[in-house]
mmCIF file of C-alpha atoms in Angstrom:
data_model
loop_
_atom_site.group_PDB
_atom_site.id
_atom_site.type_symbol
_atom_site.label_atom_id
_atom_site.label_comp_id
_atom_site.label_asym_id
_atom_site.label_seq_id
_atom_site.Cartn_x
_atom_site.Cartn_y
_atom_site.Cartn_z
ATOM 1 C CA MET A 1 -111.587 -115.844 120.483
ATOM 2 C CA LYS A 2 -108.199 -117.426 119.840
ATOM 3 C CA TYR A 3 -105.159 -115.290 120.675
ATOM 4 C CA LEU A 4 -101.510 -115.450 121.695
ATOM 5 C CA LYS A 5 -101.112 -114.874 125.412
ATOM 6 C CA THR A 6 -97.776 -113.371 126.378
ATOM 7 C CA ILE A 7 -96.270 -113.797 129.838
ATOM 8 C CA ALA A 8 -93.423 -111.276 129.912
ATOM 9 C CA GLU A 9 -92.145 -112.298 133.330
ATOM 10 C CA GLU A 10 -91.361 -115.752 131.920
ATOM 11 C CA CYS A 11 -89.478 -114.417 128.861
ATOM 12 C CA ILE A 12 -85.715 -115.013 128.821
ATOM 13 C CA GLY A 13 -85.059 -112.809 125.779
ATOM 14 C CA CYS A 14 -83.791 -115.583 123.504
ATOM 15 C CA ASN A 15 -85.781 -114.243 120.513
ATOM 16 C CA ALA A 16 -86.579 -117.776 119.309
ATOM 17 C CA CYS A 17 -90.195 -116.667 118.883
ATOM 18 C CA MET A 18 -89.277 -113.840 116.522
ATOM 19 C CA SER A 19 -87.059 -116.133 114.511
ATOM 20 C CA ALA A 20 -89.795 -118.786 114.193
ATOM 21 C CA CYS A 21 -92.402 -116.219 113.159
ATOM 22 C CA SER A 22 -90.374 -114.456 110.486
ATOM 23 C CA THR A 23 -89.014 -117.715 109.125
ATOM 24 C CA LEU A 24 -92.476 -119.227 108.822
ATOM 25 C CA TYR A 25 -94.151 -116.270 107.145
ATOM 26 C CA PHE A 26 -91.327 -114.535 105.293
ATOM 27 C CA LYS A 27 -88.867 -117.413 104.819
ATOM 28 C CA GLU A 28 -86.080 -115.473 106.522
ATOM 29 C CA ASP A 29 -84.839 -114.963 110.063
ATOM 30 C CA ASN A 30 -85.478 -111.238 110.387
ATOM 31 C CA PRO A 31 -86.821 -109.616 113.592
ATOM 32 C CA GLU A 32 -88.310 -106.765 111.544
ATOM 33 C CA LYS A 33 -90.581 -109.330 109.882
ATOM 34 C CA SER A 34 -91.825 -110.956 113.069
ATOM 35 C CA ALA A 35 -95.402 -110.432 114.228
ATOM 36 C CA ILE A 36 -94.273 -110.957 117.822
ATOM 37 C CA GLN A 37 -91.745 -108.548 119.247
ATOM 38 C CA VAL A 38 -89.426 -108.965 122.217
ATOM 39 C CA GLY A 39 -87.988 -105.847 123.830
ATOM 40 C CA GLU A 40 -85.925 -105.018 126.858
ATOM 41 C CA ALA A 41 -87.706 -103.779 129.953
ATOM 42 C CA GLY A 42 -86.186 -102.073 132.929
ATOM 43 C CA GLY A 43 -84.534 -104.254 135.534
ATOM 44 C CA GLY A 44 -83.257 -106.832 133.081
ATOM 45 C CA GLY A 45 -86.679 -108.136 132.096
ATOM 46 C CA TYR A 46 -88.338 -108.285 128.705
ATOM 47 C CA THR A 47 -91.505 -107.083 127.040
ATOM 48 C CA LEU A 48 -93.544 -109.160 124.615
ATOM 49 C CA SER A 49 -96.030 -107.734 122.167
ATOM 50 C CA ALA A 50 -98.372 -109.521 119.804
ATOM 51 C CA CYS A 51 -101.854 -108.814 118.484
ATOM 52 C CA ASP A 52 -104.575 -109.355 121.089
ATOM 53 C CA GLN A 53 -107.264 -109.519 118.366
ATOM 54 C CA CYS A 54 -108.937 -106.275 119.524
ATOM 55 C CA ARG A 55 -110.407 -105.684 116.026
ATOM 56 C CA VAL A 56 -109.815 -101.921 115.835
ATOM 57 C CA CYS A 57 -108.085 -102.453 112.480
ATOM 58 C CA VAL A 58 -111.146 -104.144 110.968
ATOM 59 C CA ALA A 59 -113.147 -100.913 111.020
ATOM 60 C CA GLU A 60 -110.241 -98.872 109.645
ATOM 61 C CA CYS A 61 -109.679 -100.916 106.484
ATOM 62 C CA PRO A 62 -111.168 -99.088 103.477
ATOM 63 C CA THR A 63 -111.267 -102.223 101.298
ATOM 64 C CA GLN A 64 -112.584 -104.690 103.887
ATOM 65 C CA ALA A 65 -109.373 -106.698 103.516
ATOM 66 C CA ILE A 66 -109.308 -107.302 107.259
ATOM 67 C CA ILE A 67 -111.831 -109.772 108.614
ATOM 68 C CA VAL A 68 -112.415 -111.828 111.738
ATOM 69 C CA ASN A 69 -112.448 -115.578 111.084
ATOM 70 C CA LYS A 70 -114.672 -118.114 112.843
ATOM 71 C CA LEU A 71 -112.055 -118.569 115.601
ATOM 72 C CA GLY A 72 -112.104 -114.829 116.325
ATOM 73 C CA VAL A 73 -108.702 -114.220 114.754
ATOM 74 C CA VAL A 74 -108.220 -111.014 112.790
ATOM 75 C CA MET A 75 -106.909 -111.933 109.326
ATOM 76 C CA ILE A 76 -105.688 -109.899 106.345
ATOM 77 C CA ASN A 77 -106.741 -110.810 102.813
ATOM 78 C CA LYS A 78 -103.666 -109.666 100.888
ATOM 79 C CA ALA A 79 -105.556 -109.849 97.598
ATOM 80 C CA LEU A 80 -107.869 -107.057 98.806
ATOM 81 C CA CYS A 81 -105.244 -105.028 100.676
ATOM 82 C CA ILE A 82 -104.139 -101.821 98.931
ATOM 83 C CA GLY A 83 -101.246 -101.197 101.318
ATOM 84 C CA CYS A 84 -102.598 -97.923 102.719
ATOM 85 C CA LEU A 85 -101.492 -98.956 106.249
ATOM 86 C CA ALA A 86 -104.513 -97.312 107.889
ATOM 87 C CA CYS A 87 -104.712 -100.434 110.040
ATOM 88 C CA VAL A 88 -101.115 -99.969 111.210
ATOM 89 C CA ALA A 89 -101.830 -96.355 112.178
ATOM 90 C CA ALA A 90 -105.029 -97.327 114.013
ATOM 91 C CA CYS A 91 -103.607 -100.262 115.987
ATOM 92 C CA PRO A 92 -103.691 -99.262 119.675
ATOM 93 C CA SER A 93 -100.988 -101.744 120.659
ATOM 94 C CA GLY A 94 -98.666 -101.230 117.690
ATOM 95 C CA THR A 95 -98.904 -104.903 116.792
ATOM 96 C CA MET A 96 -100.264 -104.484 113.270
ATOM 97 C CA ARG A 97 -96.938 -104.239 111.528
ATOM 98 C CA SER A 98 -95.293 -103.388 108.242
ATOM 99 C CA HIS A 99 -91.715 -103.645 107.066
ATOM 100 C CA ARG A 100 -89.483 -101.836 104.610
ATOM 101 C CA GLY A 101 -90.202 -103.089 101.134
ATOM 102 C CA GLY A 102 -93.433 -104.780 102.168
ATOM 103 C CA VAL A 103 -96.709 -103.932 100.497
ATOM 104 C CA ALA A 104 -99.231 -105.456 102.897
ATOM 105 C CA PRO A 105 -99.269 -105.164 106.682
ATOM 106 C CA PHE A 106 -98.949 -108.255 108.859
ATOM 107 C CA LYS A 107 -99.855 -109.331 112.386
ATOM 108 C CA CYS A 108 -100.015 -112.288 114.727
ATOM 109 C CA ILE A 109 -102.643 -114.816 113.697
ATOM 110 C CA ALA A 110 -102.207 -117.062 116.753
ATOM 111 C CA CYS A 111 -100.693 -119.866 114.686
ATOM 112 C CA ASP A 112 -98.541 -121.229 117.571
ATOM 113 C CA ALA A 113 -95.179 -121.405 115.728
ATOM 114 C CA CYS A 114 -93.639 -119.200 118.423
ATOM 115 C CA VAL A 115 -95.236 -121.177 121.241
ATOM 116 C CA LYS A 116 -93.601 -124.368 119.985
ATOM 117 C CA VAL A 117 -90.094 -122.897 120.150
ATOM 118 C CA CYS A 118 -90.390 -120.879 123.373
ATOM 119 C CA PRO A 119 -88.126 -122.586 125.921
ATOM 120 C CA SER A 120 -89.520 -120.737 128.943
ATOM 121 C CA GLY A 121 -93.289 -120.981 128.534
ATOM 122 C CA ALA A 122 -93.699 -117.230 128.000
ATOM 123 C CA LEU A 123 -96.157 -117.795 125.140
ATOM 124 C CA LYS A 124 -99.426 -119.707 125.017
ATOM 125 C CA ILE A 125 -102.366 -119.961 122.650
ATOM 126 C CA GLU A 126 -105.574 -119.314 124.528
ATOM 127 C CA VAL A 127 -109.239 -119.072 123.710
ATOM 128 C CA LYS A 128 -111.486 -116.598 125.480
ATOM 129 C CA GLU A 129 -115.112 -115.666 125.106
ATOM 130 C CA GLY A 130 -115.800 -112.416 123.314
#
């Protein structure tokens, strides 16, 4: 299974990852439209959250718009999505996202755009069995 591994202790809070993600998928630099989120943690550190491909959302989708591809990545077929956001409500990590004005939900698909721009090595694409 391919996924984005986050290493919060390496994060410097530059938000380059959020910028790269939203720019790639929504053609605008907007943190609200980033599938990876950086937050402040106590003690001056940062938190990183991105989909870990747990697949809870797959079972919640009433139209079967959410599937798991051959690499183990959870994907959304926007043509089948009715925008009910049941997947967003069911996501245990809060990483299935939606934004104001958006019809379909979105999430990290382990594409590596954020990894390429991360100056501190806080993000990596990994593959694990399962």
